[in-house]
GROMACS .gro file of C-alpha atoms in nm:
model
  421
    1UNK     CA    1  -0.615   2.885  -1.567
    2UNK     CA    2  -0.539   2.946  -1.202
    3UNK     CA    3  -0.606   2.777  -0.871
    4UNK     CA    4  -0.574   2.854  -0.501
    5UNK     CA    5  -0.414   2.644  -0.229
    6UNK     CA    6  -0.540   2.777   0.104
    7UNK     CA    7  -0.371   2.677   0.429
    8UNK     CA    8  -0.404   2.857   0.761
    9UNK     CA    9  -0.035   2.856   0.860
   10UNK     CA   10   0.241   2.794   0.607
   11UNK     CA   11   0.524   2.913   0.833
   12UNK     CA   12   0.635   2.588   1.002
   13UNK     CA   13   0.684   2.228   0.886
   14UNK     CA   14   0.402   1.984   0.953
   15UNK     CA   15   0.169   1.733   0.794
   16UNK     CA   16  -0.078   1.993   0.668
   17UNK     CA   17   0.197   2.201   0.513
   18UNK     CA   18   0.337   1.894   0.337
   19UNK     CA   19  -0.003   1.807   0.190
   20UNK     CA   20  -0.070   2.163   0.071
   21UNK     CA   21   0.274   2.208  -0.085
   22UNK     CA   22   0.228   1.876  -0.265
   23UNK     CA   23  -0.120   1.984  -0.375
   24UNK     CA   24   0.026   2.301  -0.529
   25UNK     CA   25   0.258   2.090  -0.744
   26UNK     CA   26  -0.032   1.863  -0.844
   27UNK     CA   27  -0.255   2.155  -0.945
   28UNK     CA   28   0.030   2.301  -1.149
   29UNK     CA   29   0.071   1.961  -1.318
   30UNK     CA   30  -0.302   1.968  -1.399
   31UNK     CA   31  -0.258   2.304  -1.576
   32UNK     CA   32  -0.387   2.521  -1.291
   33UNK     CA   33  -0.114   2.755  -1.173
   34UNK     CA   34  -0.158   2.788  -0.796
   35UNK     CA   35  -0.170   3.100  -0.581
   36UNK     CA   36  -0.082   3.020  -0.219
   37UNK     CA   37  -0.299   3.192   0.043
   38UNK     CA   38  -0.267   3.194   0.420
   39UNK     CA   39  -0.305   3.401   0.733
   40UNK     CA   40   0.056   3.505   0.803
   41UNK     CA   41   0.352   3.587   0.581
   42UNK     CA   42   0.594   3.296   0.524
   43UNK     CA   43   0.905   3.207   0.326
   44UNK     CA   44   0.824   2.953   0.050
   45UNK     CA   45   1.195   2.886  -0.004
   46UNK     CA   46   1.206   2.695   0.326
   47UNK     CA   47   0.995   2.419   0.176
   48UNK     CA   48   1.298   2.301  -0.019
   49UNK     CA   49   1.487   2.246   0.309
   50UNK     CA   50   1.188   2.098   0.490
   51UNK     CA   51   1.055   1.865   0.221
   52UNK     CA   52   1.250   1.906  -0.101
   53UNK     CA   53   0.947   2.075  -0.260
   54UNK     CA   54   0.998   2.402  -0.449
   55UNK     CA   55   0.691   2.626  -0.420
   56UNK     CA   56   0.888   2.952  -0.442
   57UNK     CA   57   0.776   3.015  -0.801
   58UNK     CA   58   0.413   3.055  -0.699
   59UNK     CA   59   0.242   3.380  -0.605
   60UNK     CA   60   0.163   3.422  -0.234
   61UNK     CA   61  -0.120   3.623  -0.077
   62UNK     CA   62  -0.153   3.647   0.303
   63UNK     CA   63  -0.382   3.832   0.542
   64UNK     CA   64  -0.095   3.963   0.757
   65UNK     CA   65   0.241   4.098   0.632
   66UNK     CA   66   0.429   3.939   0.925
   67UNK     CA   67   0.483   3.588   1.058
   68UNK     CA   68   0.332   3.530   1.404
   69UNK     CA   69   0.360   3.195   1.579
   70UNK     CA   70   0.078   3.269   1.823
   71UNK     CA   71  -0.299   3.246   1.763
   72UNK     CA   72  -0.266   2.929   1.557
   73UNK     CA   73  -0.617   2.816   1.644
   74UNK     CA   74  -0.775   3.147   1.545
   75UNK     CA   75  -0.604   3.139   1.206
   76UNK     CA   76  -0.871   2.885   1.111
   77UNK     CA   77  -1.134   3.158   1.141
   78UNK     CA   78  -0.972   3.402   0.899
   79UNK     CA   79  -0.785   3.190   0.646
   80UNK     CA   80  -1.070   3.235   0.395
   81UNK     CA   81  -1.014   3.613   0.366
   82UNK     CA   82  -0.701   3.619   0.147
   83UNK     CA   83  -0.855   3.344  -0.067
   84UNK     CA   84  -1.163   3.562  -0.114
   85UNK     CA   85  -0.947   3.856  -0.225
   86UNK     CA   86  -0.786   3.636  -0.490
   87UNK     CA   87  -1.126   3.505  -0.604
   88UNK     CA   88  -1.252   3.861  -0.641
   89UNK     CA   89  -0.953   3.967  -0.851
   90UNK     CA   90  -0.868   3.666  -1.064
   91UNK     CA   91  -1.037   3.395  -1.266
   92UNK     CA   92  -0.979   3.093  -1.042
   93UNK     CA   93  -1.098   2.748  -1.145
   94UNK     CA   94  -1.010   2.536  -0.837
   95UNK     CA   95  -0.973   2.601  -0.463
   96UNK     CA   96  -0.783   2.339  -0.260
   97UNK     CA   97  -0.833   2.393   0.113
   98UNK     CA   98  -0.742   2.174   0.411
   99UNK     CA   99  -0.971   2.336   0.666
  100UNK     CA  100  -1.345   2.344   0.726
  101UNK     CA  101  -1.378   2.721   0.770
  102UNK     CA  102  -1.458   2.834   0.417
  103UNK     CA  103  -1.831   2.908   0.447
  104UNK     CA  104  -1.790   3.259   0.292
  105UNK     CA  105  -1.631   3.103  -0.018
  106UNK     CA  106  -1.904   2.849  -0.101
  107UNK     CA  107  -2.102   3.112  -0.295
  108UNK     CA  108  -1.824   3.128  -0.557
  109UNK     CA  109  -1.926   2.783  -0.678
  110UNK     CA  110  -2.213   2.953  -0.861
  111UNK     CA  111  -1.945   3.127  -1.071
  112UNK     CA  112  -1.785   2.798  -1.170
  113UNK     CA  113  -1.535   2.754  -0.884
  114UNK     CA  114  -1.456   2.393  -0.795
  115UNK     CA  115  -1.375   2.338  -0.426
  116UNK     CA  116  -1.157   2.051  -0.305
  117UNK     CA  117  -1.156   1.997   0.072
  118UNK     CA  118  -0.885   1.781   0.231
  119UNK     CA  119  -0.992   1.657   0.574
  120UNK     CA  120  -0.709   1.591   0.820
  121UNK     CA  121  -0.972   1.526   1.088
  122UNK     CA  122  -1.339   1.635   1.109
  123UNK     CA  123  -1.344   1.936   1.341
  124UNK     CA  124  -1.710   1.872   1.426
  125UNK     CA  125  -1.613   1.566   1.629
  126UNK     CA  126  -1.419   1.791   1.866
  127UNK     CA  127  -1.669   2.076   1.903
  128UNK     CA  128  -2.015   1.926   1.847
  129UNK     CA  129  -2.186   1.791   2.163
  130UNK     CA  130  -2.340   1.511   1.955
  131UNK     CA  131  -2.005   1.335   1.948
  132UNK     CA  132  -1.930   1.335   2.318
  133UNK     CA  133  -1.841   0.986   2.428
  134UNK     CA  134  -1.645   0.917   2.110
  135UNK     CA  135  -1.315   0.976   2.294
  136UNK     CA  136  -1.229   1.244   2.039
  137UNK     CA  137  -1.432   1.539   2.170
  138UNK     CA  138  -1.321   1.836   2.381
  139UNK     CA  139  -1.278   1.706   2.735
  140UNK     CA  140  -1.185   1.357   2.608
  141UNK     CA  141  -0.899   1.393   2.360
  142UNK     CA  142  -0.565   1.423   2.548
  143UNK     CA  143  -0.403   1.641   2.280
  144UNK     CA  144  -0.686   1.895   2.288
  145UNK     CA  145  -0.698   1.897   2.667
  146UNK     CA  146  -0.322   1.936   2.703
  147UNK     CA  147  -0.331   2.251   2.492
  148UNK     CA  148  -0.671   2.400   2.571
  149UNK     CA  149  -0.794   2.240   2.891
  150UNK     CA  150  -0.661   2.490   3.146
  151UNK     CA  151  -0.685   2.865   3.203
  152UNK     CA  152  -0.620   3.084   3.009
  153UNK     CA  153  -0.616   2.854   2.704
  154UNK     CA  154  -0.965   2.724   2.781
  155UNK     CA  155  -1.090   3.082   2.737
  156UNK     CA  156  -0.904   3.104   2.405
  157UNK     CA  157  -1.072   2.778   2.302
  158UNK     CA  158  -1.412   2.907   2.414
  159UNK     CA  159  -1.387   3.220   2.198
  160UNK     CA  160  -1.286   3.004   1.902
  161UNK     CA  161  -1.583   2.770   1.936
  162UNK     CA  162  -1.827   3.062   1.972
  163UNK     CA  163  -1.699   3.227   1.653
  164UNK     CA  164  -1.662   2.903   1.457
  165UNK     CA  165  -2.026   2.870   1.332
  166UNK     CA  166  -1.985   3.194   1.133
  167UNK     CA  167  -1.720   3.034   0.911
  168UNK     CA  168  -1.771   2.657   0.931
  169UNK     CA  169  -1.913   2.513   0.611
  170UNK     CA  170  -2.217   2.295   0.673
  171UNK     CA  171  -2.135   1.969   0.499
  172UNK     CA  172  -1.835   1.909   0.271
  173UNK     CA  173  -2.031   1.674   0.049
  174UNK     CA  174  -2.274   1.958  -0.029
  175UNK     CA  175  -2.034   2.253  -0.016
  176UNK     CA  176  -1.736   2.105  -0.205
  177UNK     CA  177  -1.692   1.927  -0.536
  178UNK     CA  178  -1.434   1.677  -0.413
  179UNK     CA  179  -1.371   1.563  -0.055
  180UNK     CA  180  -1.041   1.396   0.031
  181UNK     CA  181  -0.893   1.263   0.353
  182UNK     CA  182  -0.568   1.119   0.484
  183UNK     CA  183  -0.661   0.764   0.587
  184UNK     CA  184  -0.930   0.498   0.586
  185UNK     CA  185  -0.971   0.554   0.959
  186UNK     CA  186  -1.037   0.927   0.918
  187UNK     CA  187  -1.275   0.843   0.633
  188UNK     CA  188  -1.471   0.630   0.880
  189UNK     CA  189  -1.489   0.917   1.128
  190UNK     CA  190  -1.606   1.145   0.847
  191UNK     CA  191  -1.881   0.898   0.761
  192UNK     CA  192  -1.997   0.912   1.126
  193UNK     CA  193  -2.018   1.292   1.103
  194UNK     CA  194  -2.143   1.355   0.749
  195UNK     CA  195  -2.297   1.026   0.640
  196UNK     CA  196  -2.056   0.985   0.346
  197UNK     CA  197  -1.693   0.879   0.305
  198UNK     CA  198  -1.427   1.099   0.142
  199UNK     CA  199  -1.178   0.971  -0.112
  200UNK     CA  200  -0.866   0.850   0.071
  201UNK     CA  201  -0.546   1.016  -0.051
  202UNK     CA  202  -0.263   0.934   0.189
  203UNK     CA  203  -0.011   1.214   0.254
  204UNK     CA  204   0.314   1.153   0.067
  205UNK     CA  205   0.663   1.070   0.180
  206UNK     CA  206   0.838   1.403   0.108
  207UNK     CA  207   1.077   1.393  -0.189
  208UNK     CA  208   1.382   1.471   0.027
  209UNK     CA  209   1.320   1.148   0.220
  210UNK     CA  210   1.405   0.867  -0.014
  211UNK     CA  211   1.271   0.517   0.035
  212UNK     CA  212   1.577   0.297   0.083
  213UNK     CA  213   1.641   0.025  -0.171
  214UNK     CA  214   1.833  -0.192   0.076
  215UNK     CA  215   1.885  -0.174   0.450
  216UNK     CA  216   2.119  -0.311   0.715
  217UNK     CA  217   2.033  -0.661   0.821
  218UNK     CA  218   1.910  -0.781   1.159
  219UNK     CA  219   2.257  -0.884   1.273
  220UNK     CA  220   2.403  -0.539   1.199
  221UNK     CA  221   2.159  -0.370   1.435
  222UNK     CA  222   2.133  -0.342   1.811
  223UNK     CA  223   1.844  -0.394   2.052
  224UNK     CA  224   1.721  -0.039   2.003
  225UNK     CA  225   1.363   0.088   1.999
  226UNK     CA  226   1.312   0.430   1.838
  227UNK     CA  227   1.027   0.676   1.878
  228UNK     CA  228   0.978   1.005   1.694
  229UNK     CA  229   0.745   1.300   1.751
  230UNK     CA  230   0.714   1.622   1.946
  231UNK     CA  231   0.712   1.596   2.324
  232UNK     CA  232   0.344   1.619   2.411
  233UNK     CA  233   0.083   1.427   2.605
  234UNK     CA  234  -0.084   1.246   2.316
  235UNK     CA  235   0.247   1.082   2.214
  236UNK     CA  236   0.224   0.884   2.542
  237UNK     CA  237   0.595   0.876   2.617
  238UNK     CA  238   0.493   0.876   2.984
  239UNK     CA  239   0.323   0.537   2.935
  240UNK     CA  240   0.624   0.399   2.750
  241UNK     CA  241   0.878   0.483   3.022
  242UNK     CA  242   0.660   0.401   3.321
  243UNK     CA  243   0.483   0.083   3.204
  244UNK     CA  244   0.632  -0.059   2.887
  245UNK     CA  245   1.010  -0.022   2.920
  246UNK     CA  246   1.051  -0.168   3.273
  247UNK     CA  247   0.882  -0.489   3.153
  248UNK     CA  248   1.046  -0.496   2.811
  249UNK     CA  249   1.391  -0.486   2.974
  250UNK     CA  250   1.302  -0.805   3.161
  251UNK     CA  251   1.200  -0.972   2.835
  252UNK     CA  252   1.497  -0.842   2.632
  253UNK     CA  253   1.791  -0.759   2.862
  254UNK     CA  254   2.001  -0.470   2.732
  255UNK     CA  255   1.727  -0.316   2.518
  256UNK     CA  256   1.738   0.063   2.495
  257UNK     CA  257   1.481   0.328   2.401
  258UNK     CA  258   1.567   0.644   2.209
  259UNK     CA  259   1.296   0.912   2.180
  260UNK     CA  260   1.354   1.183   1.921
  261UNK     CA  261   1.123   1.476   1.977
  262UNK     CA  262   1.072   1.845   1.923
  263UNK     CA  263   1.076   2.044   2.245
  264UNK     CA  264   1.074   2.421   2.198
  265UNK     CA  265   0.775   2.546   2.397
  266UNK     CA  266   0.724   2.568   2.771
  267UNK     CA  267   0.456   2.298   2.757
  268UNK     CA  268   0.680   2.062   2.562
  269UNK     CA  269   0.980   2.114   2.792
  270UNK     CA  270   0.755   2.058   3.093
  271UNK     CA  271   0.649   1.727   2.941
  272UNK     CA  272   1.015   1.632   2.889
  273UNK     CA  273   1.073   1.683   3.262
  274UNK     CA  274   0.767   1.473   3.343
  275UNK     CA  275   0.892   1.185   3.125
  276UNK     CA  276   1.236   1.203   3.290
  277UNK     CA  277   1.079   1.193   3.637
  278UNK     CA  278   0.853   0.898   3.553
  279UNK     CA  279   1.141   0.703   3.398
  280UNK     CA  280   1.354   0.747   3.708
  281UNK     CA  281   1.067   0.654   3.938
  282UNK     CA  282   1.032   0.335   3.734
  283UNK     CA  283   1.395   0.245   3.801
  284UNK     CA  284   1.529   0.349   3.461
  285UNK     CA  285   1.837   0.558   3.400
  286UNK     CA  286   1.754   0.833   3.154
  287UNK     CA  287   1.978   1.074   2.967
  288UNK     CA  288   1.858   1.396   2.803
  289UNK     CA  289   2.057   1.508   2.499
  290UNK     CA  290   1.967   1.868   2.415
  291UNK     CA  291   1.978   2.059   2.088
  292UNK     CA  292   2.334   2.147   1.991
  293UNK     CA  293   2.470   1.825   2.139
  294UNK     CA  294   2.516   1.493   1.965
  295UNK     CA  295   2.383   1.155   2.068
  296UNK     CA  296   2.716   0.971   2.085
  297UNK     CA  297   2.771   0.602   2.153
  298UNK     CA  298   2.517   0.450   2.387
  299UNK     CA  299   2.655   0.343   2.724
  300UNK     CA  300   2.569   0.058   2.957
  301UNK     CA  301   2.439   0.293   3.226
  302UNK     CA  302   2.132   0.441   3.054
  303UNK     CA  303   1.826   0.258   2.923
  304UNK     CA  304   1.634   0.564   2.797
  305UNK     CA  305   1.762   0.854   2.587
  306UNK     CA  306   1.557   1.165   2.515
  307UNK     CA  307   1.705   1.345   2.213
  308UNK     CA  308   1.564   1.695   2.174
  309UNK     CA  309   1.538   1.875   1.838
  310UNK     CA  310   1.775   1.646   1.651
  311UNK     CA  311   1.865   1.699   1.284
  312UNK     CA  312   1.720   1.458   1.031
  313UNK     CA  313   2.060   1.304   0.948
  314UNK     CA  314   2.106   1.196   1.309
  315UNK     CA  315   1.754   1.054   1.329
  316UNK     CA  316   1.810   0.852   1.011
  317UNK     CA  317   2.144   0.722   1.137
  318UNK     CA  318   1.992   0.591   1.459
  319UNK     CA  319   1.693   0.442   1.275
  320UNK     CA  320   1.939   0.250   1.059
  321UNK     CA  321   2.090   0.100   1.375
  322UNK     CA  322   1.759   0.011   1.545
  323UNK     CA  323   1.538  -0.296   1.523
  324UNK     CA  324   1.195  -0.145   1.585
  325UNK     CA  325   0.997   0.176   1.566
  326UNK     CA  326   0.731   0.225   1.833
  327UNK     CA  327   0.435   0.460   1.797
  328UNK     CA  328   0.225   0.502   2.110
  329UNK     CA  329  -0.035   0.758   2.003
  330UNK     CA  330  -0.396   0.639   2.014
  331UNK     CA  331  -0.624   0.737   1.724
  332UNK     CA  332  -0.343   0.895   1.523
  333UNK     CA  333  -0.513   1.042   1.216
  334UNK     CA  334  -0.227   0.948   0.983
  335UNK     CA  335   0.122   0.906   1.133
  336UNK     CA  336   0.392   1.075   0.925
  337UNK     CA  337   0.660   0.965   1.176
  338UNK     CA  338   0.555   0.603   1.121
  339UNK     CA  339   0.581   0.647   0.744
  340UNK     CA  340   0.926   0.805   0.782
  341UNK     CA  341   1.049   0.508   0.985
  342UNK     CA  342   0.909   0.265   0.729
  343UNK     CA  343   1.100   0.449   0.456
  344UNK     CA  344   1.419   0.352   0.644
  345UNK     CA  345   1.310  -0.013   0.640
  346UNK     CA  346   1.221  -0.024   1.010
  347UNK     CA  347   0.949  -0.262   1.124
  348UNK     CA  348   0.679  -0.067   1.310
  349UNK     CA  349   0.470  -0.134   1.618
  350UNK     CA  350   0.162   0.088   1.646
  351UNK     CA  351  -0.156   0.106   1.850
  352UNK     CA  352  -0.449  -0.073   1.689
  353UNK     CA  353  -0.633   0.249   1.614
  354UNK     CA  354  -0.622   0.543   1.377
  355UNK     CA  355  -0.470   0.581   1.034
  356UNK     CA  356  -0.131   0.449   1.141
  357UNK     CA  357  -0.296   0.111   1.199
  358UNK     CA  358  -0.543   0.111   0.908
  359UNK     CA  359  -0.327   0.262   0.632
  360UNK     CA  360   0.037   0.212   0.732
  361UNK     CA  361   0.046  -0.109   0.935
  362UNK     CA  362  -0.248  -0.220   0.717
  363UNK     CA  363  -0.431  -0.379   1.010
  364UNK     CA  364  -0.137  -0.607   1.087
  365UNK     CA  365  -0.045  -0.707   0.732
  366UNK     CA  366   0.253  -0.472   0.717
  367UNK     CA  367   0.326  -0.379   1.079
  368UNK     CA  368   0.261  -0.512   1.428
  369UNK     CA  369  -0.012  -0.375   1.653
  370UNK     CA  370  -0.119  -0.375   2.016
  371UNK     CA  371  -0.408  -0.275   2.240
  372UNK     CA  372  -0.236  -0.299   2.578
  373UNK     CA  373   0.106  -0.304   2.739
  374UNK     CA  374   0.154  -0.680   2.724
  375UNK     CA  375   0.079  -0.690   2.351
  376UNK     CA  376   0.320  -0.404   2.284
  377UNK     CA  377   0.596  -0.581   2.477
  378UNK     CA  378   0.532  -0.905   2.290
  379UNK     CA  379   0.553  -0.730   1.951
  380UNK     CA  380   0.873  -0.544   2.036
  381UNK     CA  381   1.038  -0.852   2.187
  382UNK     CA  382   0.957  -1.044   1.868
  383UNK     CA  383   1.136  -0.785   1.655
  384UNK     CA  384   1.431  -0.774   1.895
  385UNK     CA  385   1.490  -1.150   1.892
  386UNK     CA  386   1.341  -1.308   1.577
  387UNK     CA  387   1.559  -1.236   1.273
  388UNK     CA  388   1.314  -1.395   1.029
  389UNK     CA  389   1.019  -1.193   1.155
  390UNK     CA  390   1.229  -0.877   1.155
  391UNK     CA  391   1.333  -0.926   0.791
  392UNK     CA  392   0.973  -0.994   0.688
  393UNK     CA  393   0.834  -0.677   0.844
  394UNK     CA  394   1.129  -0.467   0.727
  395UNK     CA  395   1.060  -0.571   0.369
  396UNK     CA  396   0.689  -0.500   0.410
  397UNK     CA  397   0.760  -0.152   0.549
  398UNK     CA  398   0.958  -0.061   0.238
  399UNK     CA  399   0.696  -0.208   0.008
  400UNK     CA  400   0.414  -0.011   0.168
  401UNK     CA  401   0.578   0.332   0.155
  402UNK     CA  402   0.672   0.290  -0.210
  403UNK     CA  403   0.297   0.331  -0.274
  404UNK     CA  404   0.284   0.673  -0.104
  405UNK     CA  405   0.573   0.858  -0.262
  406UNK     CA  406   0.549   1.226  -0.354
  407UNK     CA  407   0.530   1.154  -0.726
  408UNK     CA  408   0.239   0.913  -0.682
  409UNK     CA  409   0.052   1.167  -0.464
  410UNK     CA  410   0.095   1.436  -0.730
  411UNK     CA  411  -0.017   1.207  -1.011
  412UNK     CA  412  -0.322   1.084  -0.820
  413UNK     CA  413  -0.437   1.432  -0.713
  414UNK     CA  414  -0.383   1.575  -1.062
  415UNK     CA  415  -0.597   1.292  -1.199
  416UNK     CA  416  -0.876   1.361  -0.947
  417UNK     CA  417  -0.868   1.733  -1.028
  418UNK     CA  418  -0.904   1.670  -1.401
  419UNK     CA  419  -1.214   1.460  -1.334
  420UNK     CA  420  -1.403   1.747  -1.168
  421UNK     CA  421  -1.314   2.015  -1.423
   0.00000   0.00000   0.00000
């Protein structure tokens, strides 16, 4: 028997790509050899480098014979086409898809096809006027507005939303046989939209990122706070350098902040410059370490370091020297960067919202949370100065991520697939 794993863009590492590659392994384990479908051509061999997952043995069908980095939003509208071609040619038992735009494929259920939808975040919240005021809609969500709020990208967004109803399935609980999502928080948002909650299946820690068995102790670490994620508005690095760090330095003299982030686009580099400017206006000395350079020993002059496009080995090394991981995004759907820090045994401080709070920090049981600047400073200062508290939260970080390893994801998904066959 065969299956399909449909993802709109396989050609770059990200949370969706990790989930779909893991799903392919799970379907194979369940006896359903997967065919990978997508919009643009990609190199499956790269998944070994990115995640330690080998999907190169699976057949690939794409709409376009080239890899294009542009038009990422519009790939949602056409990702169903190569999947349809496979369904028309082969006997496919299961379709795993992590997007909502599969309306033309629902009819194949009458032929025995089982559809599994994985919801990263309900798209309807962003585009449907009914959900204005939620803080997640177009015009309210900072990530959406950063990318699509100004000309000409607002026109690009407008065309997308006008075409979307042609391909958007109506309700996953009617149009799919199994509905999954990444966190309890996202499940709650889905309930608001559809009236039912999906099954929560947390994304896995990739197999090339081992969960440490033991970590350096509190006394072997410095007063370092680490952040990780691409340089963009929703990561709120601007808030960290302008409001949090100036006050944290007063509470914990000598504390330093290191932000690891991807910065390859014009928008991302512009945001880097904004963060540098805000840090300096706040009286902080900031150093930018670009790709190709190495973040050497920290000096007494700088309080903030922005490390662009760093390799994973360097990120891990610094995490092993730090005392806290800070995540500033509000309403983060999952938080893979938080999970990666926890796998290094770092205590985490996250905003009291989103999946990072509900499923990783476990509402305060595993990690520390905050709702405002003062609470964030208090949590970080605690981890910088209280060895007992640090050891407690470090141990809890490791314990939590051992429940979301790659092997456990594969076993759980394979089990869920067998139940719907």
